[in-house]
Short mmCIF file of C-alpha atoms and ligand atoms in Angstrom, two decimals:
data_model
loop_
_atom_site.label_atom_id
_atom_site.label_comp_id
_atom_site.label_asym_id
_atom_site.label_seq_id
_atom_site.Cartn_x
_atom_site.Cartn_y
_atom_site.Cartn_z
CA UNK A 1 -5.75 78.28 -114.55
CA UNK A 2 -1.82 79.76 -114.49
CA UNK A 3 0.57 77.08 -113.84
CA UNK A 4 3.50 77.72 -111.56
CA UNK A 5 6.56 76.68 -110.97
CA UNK A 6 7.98 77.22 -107.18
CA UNK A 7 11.57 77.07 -106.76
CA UNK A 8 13.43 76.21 -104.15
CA UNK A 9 16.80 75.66 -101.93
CA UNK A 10 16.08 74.49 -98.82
CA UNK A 11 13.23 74.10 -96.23
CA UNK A 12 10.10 75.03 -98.32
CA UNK A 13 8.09 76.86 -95.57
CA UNK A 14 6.89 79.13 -97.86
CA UNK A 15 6.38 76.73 -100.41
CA UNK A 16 4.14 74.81 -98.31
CA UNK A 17 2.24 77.76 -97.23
CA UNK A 18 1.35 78.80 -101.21
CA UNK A 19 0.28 74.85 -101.43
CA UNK A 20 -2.26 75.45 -98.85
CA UNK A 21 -3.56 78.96 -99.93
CA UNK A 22 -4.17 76.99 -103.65
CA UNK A 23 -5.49 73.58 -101.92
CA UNK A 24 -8.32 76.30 -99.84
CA UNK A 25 -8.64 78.05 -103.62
CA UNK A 26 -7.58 81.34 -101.86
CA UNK A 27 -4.80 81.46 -104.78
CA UNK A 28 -6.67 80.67 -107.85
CA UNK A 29 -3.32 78.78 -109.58
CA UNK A 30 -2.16 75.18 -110.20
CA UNK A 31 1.27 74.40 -108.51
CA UNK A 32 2.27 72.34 -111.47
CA UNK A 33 5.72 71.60 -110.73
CA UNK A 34 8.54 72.41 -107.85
CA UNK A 35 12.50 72.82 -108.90
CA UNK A 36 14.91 72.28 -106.28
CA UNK A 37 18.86 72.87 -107.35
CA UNK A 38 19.44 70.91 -103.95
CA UNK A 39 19.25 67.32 -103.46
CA UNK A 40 18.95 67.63 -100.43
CA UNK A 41 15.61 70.17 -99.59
CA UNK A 42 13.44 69.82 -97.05
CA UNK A 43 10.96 71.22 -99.61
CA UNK A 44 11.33 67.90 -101.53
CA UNK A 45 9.66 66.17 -99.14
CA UNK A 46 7.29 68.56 -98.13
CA UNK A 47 6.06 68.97 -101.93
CA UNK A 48 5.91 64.97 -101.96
CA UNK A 49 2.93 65.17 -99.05
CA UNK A 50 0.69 67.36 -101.40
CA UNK A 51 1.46 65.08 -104.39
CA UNK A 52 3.03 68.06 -106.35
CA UNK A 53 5.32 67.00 -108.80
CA UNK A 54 9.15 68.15 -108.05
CA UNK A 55 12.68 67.95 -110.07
CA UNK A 56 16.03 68.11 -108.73
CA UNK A 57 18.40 70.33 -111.31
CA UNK A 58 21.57 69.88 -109.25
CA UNK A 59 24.16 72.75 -110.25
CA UNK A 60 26.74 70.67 -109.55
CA UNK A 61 25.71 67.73 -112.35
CA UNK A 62 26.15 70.58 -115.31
CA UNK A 63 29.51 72.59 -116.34
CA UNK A 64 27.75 75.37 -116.75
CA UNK A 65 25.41 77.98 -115.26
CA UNK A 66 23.88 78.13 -119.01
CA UNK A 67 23.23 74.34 -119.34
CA UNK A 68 22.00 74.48 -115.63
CA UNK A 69 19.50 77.11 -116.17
CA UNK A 70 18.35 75.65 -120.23
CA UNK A 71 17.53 72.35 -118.26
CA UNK A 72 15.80 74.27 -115.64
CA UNK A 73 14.15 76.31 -118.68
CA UNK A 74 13.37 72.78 -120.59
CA UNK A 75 11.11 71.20 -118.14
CA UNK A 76 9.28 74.12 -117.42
CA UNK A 77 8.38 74.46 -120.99
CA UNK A 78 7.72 70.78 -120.89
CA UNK A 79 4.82 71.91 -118.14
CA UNK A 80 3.62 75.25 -119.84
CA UNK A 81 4.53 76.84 -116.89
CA UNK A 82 3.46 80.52 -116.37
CA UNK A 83 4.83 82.08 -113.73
CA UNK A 84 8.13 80.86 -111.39
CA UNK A 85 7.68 81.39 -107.75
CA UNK A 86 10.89 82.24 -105.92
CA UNK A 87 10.33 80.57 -102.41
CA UNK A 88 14.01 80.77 -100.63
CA UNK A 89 15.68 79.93 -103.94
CA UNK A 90 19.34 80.84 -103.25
CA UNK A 91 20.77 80.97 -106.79
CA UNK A 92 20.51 84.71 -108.51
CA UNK A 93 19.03 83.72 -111.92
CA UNK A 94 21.07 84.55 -115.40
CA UNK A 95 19.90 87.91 -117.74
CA UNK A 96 19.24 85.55 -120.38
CA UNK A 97 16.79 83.20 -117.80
CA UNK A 98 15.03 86.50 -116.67
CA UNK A 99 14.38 88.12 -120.14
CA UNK A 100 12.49 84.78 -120.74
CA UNK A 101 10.62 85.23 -118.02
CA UNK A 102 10.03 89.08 -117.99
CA UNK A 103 7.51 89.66 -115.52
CA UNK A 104 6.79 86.55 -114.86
CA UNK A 105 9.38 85.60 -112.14
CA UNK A 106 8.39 86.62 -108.28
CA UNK A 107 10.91 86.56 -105.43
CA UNK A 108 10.31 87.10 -101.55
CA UNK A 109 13.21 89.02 -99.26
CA UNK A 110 12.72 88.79 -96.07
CA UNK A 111 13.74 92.51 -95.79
CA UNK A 112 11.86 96.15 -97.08
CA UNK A 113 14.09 96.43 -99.85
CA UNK A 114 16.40 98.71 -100.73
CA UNK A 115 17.54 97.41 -97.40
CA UNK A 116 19.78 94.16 -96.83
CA UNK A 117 19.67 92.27 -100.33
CA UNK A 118 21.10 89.28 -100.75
CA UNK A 119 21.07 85.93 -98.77
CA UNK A 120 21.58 86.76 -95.29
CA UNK A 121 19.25 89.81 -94.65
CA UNK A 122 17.09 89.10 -91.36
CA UNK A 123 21.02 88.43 -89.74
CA UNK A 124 22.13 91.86 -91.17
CA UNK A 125 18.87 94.14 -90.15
CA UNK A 126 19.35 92.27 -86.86
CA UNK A 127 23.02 93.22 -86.53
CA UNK A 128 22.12 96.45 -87.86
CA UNK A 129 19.86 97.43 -84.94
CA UNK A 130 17.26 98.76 -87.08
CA UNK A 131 14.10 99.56 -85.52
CA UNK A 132 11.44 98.11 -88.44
CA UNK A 133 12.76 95.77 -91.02
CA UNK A 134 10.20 93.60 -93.19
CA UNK A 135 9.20 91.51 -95.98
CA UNK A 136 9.20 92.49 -99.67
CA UNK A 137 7.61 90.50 -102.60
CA UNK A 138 9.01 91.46 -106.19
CA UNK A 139 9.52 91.49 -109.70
CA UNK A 140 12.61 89.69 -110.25
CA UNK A 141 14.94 91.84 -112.88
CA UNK A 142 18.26 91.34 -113.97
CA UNK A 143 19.94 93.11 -111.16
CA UNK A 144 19.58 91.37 -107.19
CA UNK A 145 16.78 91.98 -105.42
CA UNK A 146 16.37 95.35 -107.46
CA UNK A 147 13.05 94.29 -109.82
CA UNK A 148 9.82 96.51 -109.49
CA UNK A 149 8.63 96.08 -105.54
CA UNK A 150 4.74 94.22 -105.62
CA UNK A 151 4.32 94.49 -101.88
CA UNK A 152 6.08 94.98 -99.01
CA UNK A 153 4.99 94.73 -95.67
CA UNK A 154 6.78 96.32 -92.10
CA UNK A 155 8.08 94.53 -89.10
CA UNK A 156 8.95 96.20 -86.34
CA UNK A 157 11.98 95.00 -83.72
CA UNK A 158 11.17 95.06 -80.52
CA UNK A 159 13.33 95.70 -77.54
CA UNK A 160 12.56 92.32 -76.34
CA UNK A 161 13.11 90.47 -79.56
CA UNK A 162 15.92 88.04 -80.08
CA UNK A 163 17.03 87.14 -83.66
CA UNK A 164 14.74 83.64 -83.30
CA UNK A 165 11.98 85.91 -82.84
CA UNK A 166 12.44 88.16 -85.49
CA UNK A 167 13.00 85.34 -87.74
CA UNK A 168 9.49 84.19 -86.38
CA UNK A 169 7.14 87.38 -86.66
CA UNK A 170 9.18 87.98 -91.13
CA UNK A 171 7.98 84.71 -91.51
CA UNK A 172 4.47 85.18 -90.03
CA UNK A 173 4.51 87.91 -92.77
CA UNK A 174 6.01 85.79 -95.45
CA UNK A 175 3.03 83.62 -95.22
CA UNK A 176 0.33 85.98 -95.09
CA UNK A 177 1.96 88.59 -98.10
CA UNK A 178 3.37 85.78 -100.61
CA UNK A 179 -0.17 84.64 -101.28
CA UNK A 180 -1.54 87.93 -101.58
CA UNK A 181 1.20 89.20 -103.84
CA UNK A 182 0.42 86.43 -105.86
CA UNK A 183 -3.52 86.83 -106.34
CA UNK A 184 -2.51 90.96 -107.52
CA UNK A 185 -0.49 89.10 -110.51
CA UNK A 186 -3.10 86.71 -111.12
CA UNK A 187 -5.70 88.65 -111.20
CA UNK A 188 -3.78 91.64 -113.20
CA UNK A 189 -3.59 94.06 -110.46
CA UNK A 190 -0.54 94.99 -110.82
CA UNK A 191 1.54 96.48 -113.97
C1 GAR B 201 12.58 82.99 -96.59
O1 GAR B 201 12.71 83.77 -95.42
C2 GAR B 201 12.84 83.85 -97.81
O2 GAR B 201 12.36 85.16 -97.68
C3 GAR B 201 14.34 83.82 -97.86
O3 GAR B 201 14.66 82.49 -97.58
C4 GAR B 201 13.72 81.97 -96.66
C5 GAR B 201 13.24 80.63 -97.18
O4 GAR B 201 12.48 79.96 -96.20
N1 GAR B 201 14.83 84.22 -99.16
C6 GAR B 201 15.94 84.94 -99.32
O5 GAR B 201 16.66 85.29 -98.40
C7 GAR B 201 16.25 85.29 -100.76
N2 GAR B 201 17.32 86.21 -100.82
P1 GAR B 201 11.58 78.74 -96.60
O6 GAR B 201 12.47 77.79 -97.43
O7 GAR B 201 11.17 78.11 -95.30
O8 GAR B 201 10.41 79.26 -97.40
#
């Protein structure tokens, strides 16, 4: 089975989500190790409850982002790992860190890019007044949130939503399109 690493930054919904999907053996993978550059994630603990070993690679503990990201890159060859898994990892990863990985890194944005990159993109669609905004799963290249789209699914925006439940239904989505996106790289659906 592929081994995967899942990073992330802060509250590990998503995270926990792809840990059920693999504990039902609807994603055929082994979650083999979780990096968190914060101490302080939520994700920590919710990694702890399904016994899935985690690592804290603080930014702040290395002077730079290249001996941050060769520690990162250290323990996952320590585990073998095949494939990172993006899950609300705030840090944009180095050319050098992605070459490594070519093809092998996955990221969800919780918008249908083009649209809104970067960190704060439900907020901006929202104050955007766009009628459909969405979730995209990709490729992660050296560029942000530019690599090769694997799927991206619509959300529309109501006249009676309010950001909270915006927020609510792109997660809804997150959860049901991560795993899928997944299962197309795993099983070599996608090029
Ligand atoms: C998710 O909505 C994810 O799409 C977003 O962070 C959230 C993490 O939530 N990622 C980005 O905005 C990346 N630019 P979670 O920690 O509960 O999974």
């Amino acid at each position: 089975m592929k081994k995967l690493a899942i990073f992330v930054s802060g509250n590990g919904t998503n995270m926990e989500n792809l840990l059920c999907r693999i504990r039902e053996g609807k994603v055929r993978a082994e979650a083999s190790l979780v990096v968190s550059d914060n101490p302080g994630a939520y994700a920590l603990e919710r990694a702890k409850k399904f016994g899935v070993e985690s690592v804290v690679v603080d930014r702040k503990k290395f002077d730079s982002k290249e001996n941050f990201e060769a520690e990162i890159q250290r323990r996952l060859a320590a585990k073998k790992i095949d494939y990172v898994i993006l899950a609300g990892f705030m840090r944009i990863l180095s050319p050098s860190f992605v070459r490594a990985y070519r093809d092998r890194i996955l990221n969800i944005h919780p918008a249908l890019l083009p649209d809104f990159p970067g960190a704060h993109a439900i907020q901006e669609a929202w104050e955007a007044k766009v009628r459909k905004t969405g979730v995209t799963v990709h490729f992660v290249d050296e560029g942000v949130d530019t690599g090769p789209v694997i799927l991206q699914r619509e959300v529309a925006v109501e006249a009676n939503d309010t950001l909270e439940s915006l927020e609510k239904k792109i997660h809804a989505v997150e959860y049901e399109i991560y795993p899928e996106a997944i299962n197309l790289v795993l099983k070599g659906e996608v090029k």
